[in-house]
Short mmCIF file of C-alpha atoms and ligand atoms in Angstrom, two decimals:
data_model
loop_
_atom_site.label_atom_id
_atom_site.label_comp_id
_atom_site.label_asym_id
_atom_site.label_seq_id
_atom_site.Cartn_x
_atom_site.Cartn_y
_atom_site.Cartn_z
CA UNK T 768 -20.79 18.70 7.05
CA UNK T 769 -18.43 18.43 9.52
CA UNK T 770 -15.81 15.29 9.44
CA UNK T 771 -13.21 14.38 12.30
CA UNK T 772 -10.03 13.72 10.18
CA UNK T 773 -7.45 10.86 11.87
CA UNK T 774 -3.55 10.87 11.61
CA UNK T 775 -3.00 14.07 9.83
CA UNK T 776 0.07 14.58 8.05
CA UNK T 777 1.10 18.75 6.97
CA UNK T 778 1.23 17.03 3.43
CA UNK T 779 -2.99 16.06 3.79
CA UNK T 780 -3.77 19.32 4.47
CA UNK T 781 -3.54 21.61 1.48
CA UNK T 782 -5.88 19.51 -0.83
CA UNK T 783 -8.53 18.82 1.76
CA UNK T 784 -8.82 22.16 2.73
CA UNK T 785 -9.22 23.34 -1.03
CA UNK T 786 -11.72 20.79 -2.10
CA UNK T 787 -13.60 20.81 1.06
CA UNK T 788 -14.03 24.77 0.59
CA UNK T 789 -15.06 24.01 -2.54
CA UNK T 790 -18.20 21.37 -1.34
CA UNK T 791 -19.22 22.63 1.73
CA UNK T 792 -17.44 20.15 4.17
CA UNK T 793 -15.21 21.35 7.29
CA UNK T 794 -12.14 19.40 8.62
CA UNK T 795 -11.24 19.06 11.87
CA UNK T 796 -7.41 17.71 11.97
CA UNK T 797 -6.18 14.95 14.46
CA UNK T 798 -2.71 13.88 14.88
CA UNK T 799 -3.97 10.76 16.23
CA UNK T 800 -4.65 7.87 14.79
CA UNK T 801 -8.21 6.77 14.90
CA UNK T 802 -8.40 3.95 17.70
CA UNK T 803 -10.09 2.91 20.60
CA UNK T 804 -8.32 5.47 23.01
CA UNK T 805 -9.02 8.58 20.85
CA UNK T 806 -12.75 7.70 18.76
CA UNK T 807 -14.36 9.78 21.61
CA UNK T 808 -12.49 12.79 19.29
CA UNK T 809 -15.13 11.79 16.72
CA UNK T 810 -18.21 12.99 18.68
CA UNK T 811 -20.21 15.61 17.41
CA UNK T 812 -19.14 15.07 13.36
CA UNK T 813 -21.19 13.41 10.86
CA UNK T 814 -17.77 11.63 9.66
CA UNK T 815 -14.66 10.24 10.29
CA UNK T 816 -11.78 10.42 7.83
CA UNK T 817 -8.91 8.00 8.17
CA UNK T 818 -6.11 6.47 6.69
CA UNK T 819 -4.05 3.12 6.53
CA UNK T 820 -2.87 2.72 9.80
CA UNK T 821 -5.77 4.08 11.89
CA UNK T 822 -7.49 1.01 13.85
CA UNK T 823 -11.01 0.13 13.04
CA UNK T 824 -11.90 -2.83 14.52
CA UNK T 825 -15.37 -4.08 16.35
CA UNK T 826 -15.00 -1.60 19.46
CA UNK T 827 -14.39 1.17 17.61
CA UNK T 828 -16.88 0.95 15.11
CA UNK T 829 -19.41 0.31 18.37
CA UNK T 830 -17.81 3.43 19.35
CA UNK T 831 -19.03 5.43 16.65
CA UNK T 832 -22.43 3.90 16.20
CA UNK T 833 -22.94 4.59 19.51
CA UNK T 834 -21.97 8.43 18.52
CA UNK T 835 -24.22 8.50 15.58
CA UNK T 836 -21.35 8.83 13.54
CA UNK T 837 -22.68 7.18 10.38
CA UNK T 838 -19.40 7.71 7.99
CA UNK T 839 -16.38 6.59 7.67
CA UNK T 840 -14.18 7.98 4.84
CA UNK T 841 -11.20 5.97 3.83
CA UNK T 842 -8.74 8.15 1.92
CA UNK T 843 -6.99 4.64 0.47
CA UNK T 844 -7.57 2.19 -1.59
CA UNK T 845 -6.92 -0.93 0.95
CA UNK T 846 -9.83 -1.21 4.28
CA UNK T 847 -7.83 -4.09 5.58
CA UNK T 848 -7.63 -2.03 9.17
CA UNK T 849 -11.17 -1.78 8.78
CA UNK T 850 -13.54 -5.31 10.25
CA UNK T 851 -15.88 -4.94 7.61
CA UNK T 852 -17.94 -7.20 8.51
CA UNK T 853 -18.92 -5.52 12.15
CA UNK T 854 -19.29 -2.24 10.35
CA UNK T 855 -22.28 -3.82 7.79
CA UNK T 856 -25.17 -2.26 8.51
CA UNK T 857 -23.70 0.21 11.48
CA UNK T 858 -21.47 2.85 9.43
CA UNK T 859 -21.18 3.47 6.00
CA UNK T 860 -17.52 2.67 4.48
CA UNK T 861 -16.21 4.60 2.06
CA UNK T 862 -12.82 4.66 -0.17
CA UNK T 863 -10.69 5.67 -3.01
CA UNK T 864 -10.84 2.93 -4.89
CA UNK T 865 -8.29 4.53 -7.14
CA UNK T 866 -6.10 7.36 -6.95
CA UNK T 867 -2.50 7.22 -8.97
CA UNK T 868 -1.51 3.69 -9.90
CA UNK T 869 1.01 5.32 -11.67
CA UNK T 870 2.24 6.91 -8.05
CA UNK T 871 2.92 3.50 -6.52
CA UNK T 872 4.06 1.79 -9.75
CA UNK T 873 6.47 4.16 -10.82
CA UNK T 874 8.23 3.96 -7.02
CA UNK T 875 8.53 0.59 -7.56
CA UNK T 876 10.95 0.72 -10.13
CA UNK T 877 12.54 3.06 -8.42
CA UNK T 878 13.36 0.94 -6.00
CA UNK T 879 13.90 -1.79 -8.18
CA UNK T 880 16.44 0.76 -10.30
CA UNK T 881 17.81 1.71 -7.24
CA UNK T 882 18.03 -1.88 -5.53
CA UNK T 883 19.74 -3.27 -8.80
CA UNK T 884 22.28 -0.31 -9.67
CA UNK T 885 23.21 0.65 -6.28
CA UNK T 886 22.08 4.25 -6.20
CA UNK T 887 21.23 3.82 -2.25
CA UNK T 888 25.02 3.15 -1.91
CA UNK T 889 26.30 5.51 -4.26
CA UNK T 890 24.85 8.62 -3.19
CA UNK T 891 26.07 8.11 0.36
CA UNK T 892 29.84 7.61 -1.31
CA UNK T 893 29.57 10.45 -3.51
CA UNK T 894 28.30 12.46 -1.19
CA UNK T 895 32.02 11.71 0.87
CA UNK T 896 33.92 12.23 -2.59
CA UNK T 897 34.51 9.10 -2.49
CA UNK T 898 34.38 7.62 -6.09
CA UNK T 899 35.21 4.03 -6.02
CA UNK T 900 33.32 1.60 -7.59
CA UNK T 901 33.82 -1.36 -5.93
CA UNK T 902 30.50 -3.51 -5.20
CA UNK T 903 28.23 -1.74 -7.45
CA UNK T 904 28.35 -3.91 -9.92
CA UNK T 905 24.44 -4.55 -10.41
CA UNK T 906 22.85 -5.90 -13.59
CA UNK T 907 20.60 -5.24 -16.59
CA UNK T 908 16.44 -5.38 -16.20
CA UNK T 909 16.69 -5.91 -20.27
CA UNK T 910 15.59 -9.59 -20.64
CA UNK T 911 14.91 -10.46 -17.13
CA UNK T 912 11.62 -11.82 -15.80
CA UNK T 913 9.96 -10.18 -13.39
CA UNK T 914 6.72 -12.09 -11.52
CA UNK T 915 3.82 -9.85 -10.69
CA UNK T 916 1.25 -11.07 -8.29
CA UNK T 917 -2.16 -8.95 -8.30
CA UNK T 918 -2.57 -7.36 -12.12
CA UNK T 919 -5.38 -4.86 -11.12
CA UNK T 920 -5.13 -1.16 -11.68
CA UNK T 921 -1.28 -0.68 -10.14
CA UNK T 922 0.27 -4.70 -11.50
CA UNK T 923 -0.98 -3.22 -14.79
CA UNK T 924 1.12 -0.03 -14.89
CA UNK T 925 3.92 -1.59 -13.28
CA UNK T 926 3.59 -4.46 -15.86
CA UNK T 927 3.95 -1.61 -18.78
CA UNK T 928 6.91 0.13 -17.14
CA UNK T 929 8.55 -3.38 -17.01
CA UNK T 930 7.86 -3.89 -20.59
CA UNK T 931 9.59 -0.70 -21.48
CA UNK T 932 12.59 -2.06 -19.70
CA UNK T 933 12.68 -5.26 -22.14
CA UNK T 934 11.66 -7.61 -19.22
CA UNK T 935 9.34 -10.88 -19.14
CA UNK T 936 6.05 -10.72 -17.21
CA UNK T 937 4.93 -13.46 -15.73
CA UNK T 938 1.47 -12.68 -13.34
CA UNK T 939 -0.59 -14.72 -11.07
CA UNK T 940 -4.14 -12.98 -10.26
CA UNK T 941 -6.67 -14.99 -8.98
CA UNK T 942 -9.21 -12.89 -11.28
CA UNK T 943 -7.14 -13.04 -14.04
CA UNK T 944 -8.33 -9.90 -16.27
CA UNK T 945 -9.09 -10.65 -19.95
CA UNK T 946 -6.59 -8.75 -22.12
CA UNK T 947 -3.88 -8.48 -20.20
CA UNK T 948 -1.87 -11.59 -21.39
CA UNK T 949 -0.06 -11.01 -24.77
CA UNK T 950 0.60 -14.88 -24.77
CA UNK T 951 4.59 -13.57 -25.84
CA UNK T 952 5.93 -11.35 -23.60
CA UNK T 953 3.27 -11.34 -20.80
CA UNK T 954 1.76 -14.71 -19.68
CA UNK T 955 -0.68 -15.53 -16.48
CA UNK T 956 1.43 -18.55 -14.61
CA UNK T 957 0.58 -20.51 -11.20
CA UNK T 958 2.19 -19.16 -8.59
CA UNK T 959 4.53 -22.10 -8.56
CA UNK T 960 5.57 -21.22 -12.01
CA UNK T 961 6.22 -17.11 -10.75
CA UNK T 962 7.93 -18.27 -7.93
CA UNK T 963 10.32 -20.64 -9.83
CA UNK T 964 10.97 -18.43 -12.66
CA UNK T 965 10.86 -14.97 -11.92
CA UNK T 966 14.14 -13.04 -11.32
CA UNK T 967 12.21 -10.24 -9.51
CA UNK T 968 8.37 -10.50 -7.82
CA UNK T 969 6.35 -7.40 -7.33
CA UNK T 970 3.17 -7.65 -5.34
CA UNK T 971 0.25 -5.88 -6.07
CA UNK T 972 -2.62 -7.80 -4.61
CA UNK T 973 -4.85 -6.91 -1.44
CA UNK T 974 -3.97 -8.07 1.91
CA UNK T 975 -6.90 -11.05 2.49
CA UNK T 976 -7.01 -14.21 4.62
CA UNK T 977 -5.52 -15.95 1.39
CA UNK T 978 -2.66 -13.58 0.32
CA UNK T 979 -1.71 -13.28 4.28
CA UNK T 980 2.39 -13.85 3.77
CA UNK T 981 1.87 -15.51 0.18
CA UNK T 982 6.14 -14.70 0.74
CA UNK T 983 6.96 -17.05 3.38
CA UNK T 984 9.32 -19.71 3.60
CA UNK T 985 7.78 -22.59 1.34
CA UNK T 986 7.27 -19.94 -1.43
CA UNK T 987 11.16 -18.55 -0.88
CA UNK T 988 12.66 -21.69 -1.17
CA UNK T 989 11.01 -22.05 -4.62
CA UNK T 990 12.58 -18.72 -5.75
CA UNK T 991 15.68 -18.75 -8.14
CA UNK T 992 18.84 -17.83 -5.85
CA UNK T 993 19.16 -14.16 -5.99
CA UNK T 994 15.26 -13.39 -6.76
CA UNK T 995 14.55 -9.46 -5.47
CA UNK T 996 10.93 -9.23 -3.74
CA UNK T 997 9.40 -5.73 -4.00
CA UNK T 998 6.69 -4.93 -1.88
CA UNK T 999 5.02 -1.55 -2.44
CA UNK T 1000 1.29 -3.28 -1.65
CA UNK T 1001 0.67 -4.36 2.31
CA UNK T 1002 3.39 -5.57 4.90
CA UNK T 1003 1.57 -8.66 5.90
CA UNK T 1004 1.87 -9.89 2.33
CA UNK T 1005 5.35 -11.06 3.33
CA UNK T 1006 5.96 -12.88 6.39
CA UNK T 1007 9.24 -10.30 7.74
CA UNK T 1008 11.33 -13.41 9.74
CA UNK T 1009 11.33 -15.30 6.20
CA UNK T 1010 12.14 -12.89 4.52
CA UNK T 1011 15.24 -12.04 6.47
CA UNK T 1012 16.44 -15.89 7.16
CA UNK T 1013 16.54 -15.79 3.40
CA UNK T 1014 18.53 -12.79 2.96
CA UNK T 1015 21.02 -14.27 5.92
CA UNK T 1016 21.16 -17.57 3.64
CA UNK T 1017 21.74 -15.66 0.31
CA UNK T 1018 18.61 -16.98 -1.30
CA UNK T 1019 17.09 -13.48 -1.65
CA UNK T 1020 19.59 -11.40 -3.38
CA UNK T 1021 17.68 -8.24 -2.46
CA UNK T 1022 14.07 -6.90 -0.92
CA UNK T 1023 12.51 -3.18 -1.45
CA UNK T 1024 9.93 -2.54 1.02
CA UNK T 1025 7.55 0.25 1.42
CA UNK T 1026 5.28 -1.43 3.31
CA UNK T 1027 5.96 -3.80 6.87
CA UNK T 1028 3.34 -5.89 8.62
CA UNK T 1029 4.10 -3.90 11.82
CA UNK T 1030 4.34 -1.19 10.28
CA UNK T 1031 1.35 0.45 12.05
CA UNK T 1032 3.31 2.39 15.37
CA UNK T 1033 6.33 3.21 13.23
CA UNK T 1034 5.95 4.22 9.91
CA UNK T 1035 5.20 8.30 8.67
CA UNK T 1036 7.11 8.96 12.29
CA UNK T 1037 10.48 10.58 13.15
CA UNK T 1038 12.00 8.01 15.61
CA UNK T 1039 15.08 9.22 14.50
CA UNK T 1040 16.62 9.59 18.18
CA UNK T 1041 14.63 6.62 19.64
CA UNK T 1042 15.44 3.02 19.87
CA UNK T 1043 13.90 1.05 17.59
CA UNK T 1044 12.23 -2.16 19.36
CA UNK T 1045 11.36 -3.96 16.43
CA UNK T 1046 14.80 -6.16 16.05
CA UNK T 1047 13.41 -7.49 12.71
CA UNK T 1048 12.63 -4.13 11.24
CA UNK T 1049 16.10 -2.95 12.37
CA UNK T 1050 17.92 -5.95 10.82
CA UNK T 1051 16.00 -5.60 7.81
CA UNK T 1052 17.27 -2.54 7.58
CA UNK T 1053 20.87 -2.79 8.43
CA UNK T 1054 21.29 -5.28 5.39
CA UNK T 1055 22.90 -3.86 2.62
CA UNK T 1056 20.60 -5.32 0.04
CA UNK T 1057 17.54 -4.07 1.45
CA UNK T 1058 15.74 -0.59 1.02
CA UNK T 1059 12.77 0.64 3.21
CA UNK T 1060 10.62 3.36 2.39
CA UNK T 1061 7.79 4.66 4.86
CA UNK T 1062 4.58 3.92 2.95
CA UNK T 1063 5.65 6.89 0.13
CA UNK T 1064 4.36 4.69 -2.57
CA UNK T 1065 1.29 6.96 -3.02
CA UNK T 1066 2.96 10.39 -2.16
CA UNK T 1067 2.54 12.43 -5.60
CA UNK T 1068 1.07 15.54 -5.55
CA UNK T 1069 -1.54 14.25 -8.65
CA UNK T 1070 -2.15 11.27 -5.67
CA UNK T 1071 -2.79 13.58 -3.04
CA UNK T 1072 -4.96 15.95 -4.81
CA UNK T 1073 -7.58 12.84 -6.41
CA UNK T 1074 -7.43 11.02 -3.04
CA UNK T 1075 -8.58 14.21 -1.73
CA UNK T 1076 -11.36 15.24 -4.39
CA UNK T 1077 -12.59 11.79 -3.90
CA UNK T 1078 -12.85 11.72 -0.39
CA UNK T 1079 -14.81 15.00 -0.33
CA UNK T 1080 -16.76 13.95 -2.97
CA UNK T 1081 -17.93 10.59 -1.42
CA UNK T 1082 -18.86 12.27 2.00
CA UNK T 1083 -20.99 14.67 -0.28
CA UNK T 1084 -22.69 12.22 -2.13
CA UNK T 1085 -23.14 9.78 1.04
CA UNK T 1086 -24.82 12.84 2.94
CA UNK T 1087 -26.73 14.63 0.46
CA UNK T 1088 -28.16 11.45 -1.64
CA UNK T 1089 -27.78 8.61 0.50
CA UNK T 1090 -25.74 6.89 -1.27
CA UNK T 1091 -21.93 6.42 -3.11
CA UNK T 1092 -20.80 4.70 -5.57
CA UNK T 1093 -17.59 3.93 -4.10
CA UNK T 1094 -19.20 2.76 -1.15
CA UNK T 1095 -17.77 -0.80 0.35
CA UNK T 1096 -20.49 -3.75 1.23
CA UNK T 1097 -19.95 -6.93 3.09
CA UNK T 1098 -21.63 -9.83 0.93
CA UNK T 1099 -20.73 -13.41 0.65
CA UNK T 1100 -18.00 -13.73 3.19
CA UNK T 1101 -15.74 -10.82 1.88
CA UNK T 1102 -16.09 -7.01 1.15
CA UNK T 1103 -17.34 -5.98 -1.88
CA UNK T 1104 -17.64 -2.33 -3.73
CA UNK T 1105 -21.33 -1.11 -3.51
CA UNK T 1106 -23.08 -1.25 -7.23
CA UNK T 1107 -26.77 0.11 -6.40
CA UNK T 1108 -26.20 2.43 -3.55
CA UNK T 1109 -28.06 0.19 -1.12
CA UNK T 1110 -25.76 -1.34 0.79
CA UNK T 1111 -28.12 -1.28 4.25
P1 LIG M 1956 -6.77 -3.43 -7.55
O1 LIG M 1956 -7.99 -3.79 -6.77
O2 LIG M 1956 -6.94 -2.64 -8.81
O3 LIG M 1956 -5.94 -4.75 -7.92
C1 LIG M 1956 -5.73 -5.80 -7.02
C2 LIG M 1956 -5.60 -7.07 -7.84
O4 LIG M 1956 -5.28 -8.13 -6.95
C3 LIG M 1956 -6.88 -7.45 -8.59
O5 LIG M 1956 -6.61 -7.72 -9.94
C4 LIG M 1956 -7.36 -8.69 -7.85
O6 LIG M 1956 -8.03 -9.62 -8.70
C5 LIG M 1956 -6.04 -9.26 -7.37
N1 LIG M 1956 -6.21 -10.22 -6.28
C6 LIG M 1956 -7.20 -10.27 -5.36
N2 LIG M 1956 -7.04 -11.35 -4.58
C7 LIG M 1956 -5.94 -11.99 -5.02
C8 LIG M 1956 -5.27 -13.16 -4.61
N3 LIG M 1956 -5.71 -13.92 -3.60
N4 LIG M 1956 -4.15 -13.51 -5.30
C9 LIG M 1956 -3.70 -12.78 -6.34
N5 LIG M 1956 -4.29 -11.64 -6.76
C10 LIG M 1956 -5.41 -11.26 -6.10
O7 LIG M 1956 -5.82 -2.66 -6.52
P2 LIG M 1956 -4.63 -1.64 -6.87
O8 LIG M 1956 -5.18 -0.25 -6.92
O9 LIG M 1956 -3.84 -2.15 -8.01
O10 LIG M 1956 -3.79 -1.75 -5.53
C11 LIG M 1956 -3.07 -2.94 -5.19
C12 LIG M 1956 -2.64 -2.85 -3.75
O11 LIG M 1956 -1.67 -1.80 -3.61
C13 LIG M 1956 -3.78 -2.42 -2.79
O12 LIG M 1956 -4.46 -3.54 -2.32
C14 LIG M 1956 -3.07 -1.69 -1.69
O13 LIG M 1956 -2.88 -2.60 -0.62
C15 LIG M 1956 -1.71 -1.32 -2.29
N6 LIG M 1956 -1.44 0.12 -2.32
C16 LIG M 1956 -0.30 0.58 -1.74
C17 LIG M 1956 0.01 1.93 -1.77
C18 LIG M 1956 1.29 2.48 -1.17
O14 LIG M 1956 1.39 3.71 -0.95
N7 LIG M 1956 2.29 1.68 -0.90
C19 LIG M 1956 -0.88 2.82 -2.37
C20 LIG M 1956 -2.05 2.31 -2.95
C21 LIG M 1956 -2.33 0.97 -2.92
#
C-alpha cells in the first residue's frame, strides 16, 4: 500500500514510519501541502495522507478521482478543509476521530494559567534578571466561571481540569450530552447566558456554517468586561477584526489562540526573518494580553503516536476490507461518521 503523505513535519515521521512497518503500508513524504498545484504528487499511490491545512476542495478531489486515487486519510479530527460533499461517492474520507483530548485540553489551561498569571511576561524578565513585579498582578481561577462551547470528547476534559481549579462551568452544545450537567457546579446555558456570565469561554466545537465566528461582535459585546476567549478548536470560530477592536476597547481582557482563520499559509512555518502581511495577525500579536501558539494543541508524543496507529490502521482496513469504521459520509446536508461501512 503505498500512500502520498502531504505537509510533512520531522515530528510526523517517527510514528508513521514505525506503524506503517508494522502493517505493510509505505510513506512517501511531501513538504507540500496537498492543493491544486501539487495533487499531481499523488499519482501512482492508492492514498493520500493529509493534515489540517492541506486544501481539499472540488478540483482537487476531481484531481484525484481522475488519478484513481480512492483514499484520503485525514490524520485529524476536524475535515473542515475537506468539501465533503464533492468527495461523496468519488474518494473515501477517512479520520481520527479521536486522538488525545487530553493533548489539546491540557494546553488550554496552559494558556489560560499562563494568560492569567503572566508567565509569557515573566520568563522574558527573568530571563534579563530582571525581577520586578510590576503588572503581573493576575487573578485566581478558584470560583470563577468559565463558559465552554462544544462539550464533546476535548469540552469534557477541559471541563474536569476546570473543576479541579474550583471554577463554574457553564456549556452550550447544541447536542447537549446526557450526564454531563451536575445541575451544581456544571449547568448547560444558552449561549446568551455563557456569553453574559462567563469570566473565561473556551471553544471546543467544530468549525460548521453555524459556529462560523460564533465570537464576533454581537456576541463580544454581551461578554462581562474583561472576559478571556481561548481558542484551541478552529480559527474561523472567532471572527479575528472583532476580536481585536475588543481588545483595543478593553472589553476583552485577554485572548489565547492556537488556532487563526488564516492560519493556513502561516502557521507550523519559520517566517521568522520575513514580513508578516497579515496586519491583523501581527497586531494580535503585539498586544500584551494575547498569546498565539502555532496549532501545538495536539503535539504530545501519546497524540502523535494514536493519530498515527489510527491513520495506518484506517488505510488498512479501507484497502483490505472495504470498509472503516471511522470512515466520514455525507447524509442529510452535513458530514456524518460512517456506521455500516457502506458509505458508496
Ligand atoms: P467532538 O466531536 O468530540 O466534540 C465537538 C462537540 O461540539 C460535540 O459535542 C458537538 O455536539 C458540539 N457541537 C457541534 N455543533 C455545535 C454547535 N453548532 N454549537 C455548539 N456545539 C456544537 O470533538 P473534539 O474531539 O472534542 O474536538 C473539538 C474540536 O477541537 C474539533 O472540532 C477540532 O476542530 C479541534 N481540535 C483542535 C486541535 C488543536 O491542535 N488545536 C486538535 C484536535 C481537535
Amino acid at each position: 500500500m503505498k500512500i502520498a503523505f502531504f505537509d510533512t513535519k520531522p515530528y510526523d515521521k517517527e510514528f508513521f514510519d514505525m506503524y506503517g512497518r508494522q502493517h505493510g503500508v509505505k510513506f512517501k513524504y511531501y513538504e507540500a501541502k496537498l492543493n491544486g498545484d501539487t495533487v499531481g504528487l499523488a499519482k501512482d499511490f492508492d492514498g493520500v495522507c493529509a493534515f489540517v491545512n492541506d486544501t481539499v476542495d472540488a478540483s482537487v478531489i476531481d484531481s484525484l478521482n481522475a488519478m484513481g486515487v480512492k483514499i484520503l486519510a485525514l490524520r485529524c479530527a476536524g475535515y473542515n478543509n475537506v468539501d465533503m460533499k464533492h468527495a461523496f461517492g468519488k474518494i473515501h474520507v477517512l479520520r481520527v476521530p479521536a486522538y488525545s483530548p487530553y493533548a489539546v485540553a491540557e494546553h488550554t489551561m496552559a494558556l489560560l494559567l499562563t494568560s492569567v498569571r503572566r508567565i509569557h511576561k515573566a520568563y522574558i524578565r527573568t530571563k534579563d534578571f530582571n525581577f520586578s513585579l510590576a503588572g503581573f498582578t493576575g487573578f485566581d481561577l478558584h470560583g470563577k466561571t468559565v463558559g465552554i462551547i462544544g462539550t464533546g470528547k476535548i469540552g469534557r476534559v477541559f471541563t474536569d481540569i476546570c473543576k479541579g481549579f474550583g471554577m463554574k462551568v457553564l456549556a452550550y452544545d447544541k447536542f447537549p450530552v446526557q450526564g454531563y450537567a451536575d445541575g451544581e457546579n456544571v449547568k448547560y446555558v444558552d449561549t446568551d447566558t455563557l456569553f453574559k456570565e462567563s469570566d473565561v469561554i473556551s471553544l471546543h466545537c467544530p468549525l460548521t456554517d453555524e459556529t462560523r465566528h460564533i465570537i464576533n461582535k454581537d456576541s463580544i459585546d454581551k461578554c462581562k468586561k474583561g472576559v478571556i476567549i481561548l481558542n484551541t478548536s478552529r480559527g474561523g470560530l472567532v471572527d479575528a477584526e472583532a476580536l481585536l477592536n475588543g481588545i483595543k476597547e478593553r472589553k476583552v481582557g485577554a485572548a489565547c489562540l492556537d488556532v487563526y482563520e488564516e492560519e493556513a499559509d502561516l502557521f507550523f512555518e519559520d517566517y521568522s526573518g520575513h514580513i508578516v502581511e497579515d496586519d491583523t495577525l501581527a497586531r494580535l500579536i503585539s498586544m500584551p494580553n494575547v498569546i498565539v501558539t502555532s496549532h501545538q494543541a495536539f503535539l504530545t508524543k501519546e497524540a502523535l503516536s494514536n493519530i498515527a496507529e489510527t491513520t495506518v490502521q484506517n488505510i488498512v482496513d479501507m484497502i483490505k476490507d472495504g470498509q472503516c469504521r471511522n470512515e466520514l459520509c455525507f447524509r442529510g446536508g452535513s458530514a456524518v461518521d460512517c456506521k455500516d461501512g457502506k458509505c458508496f
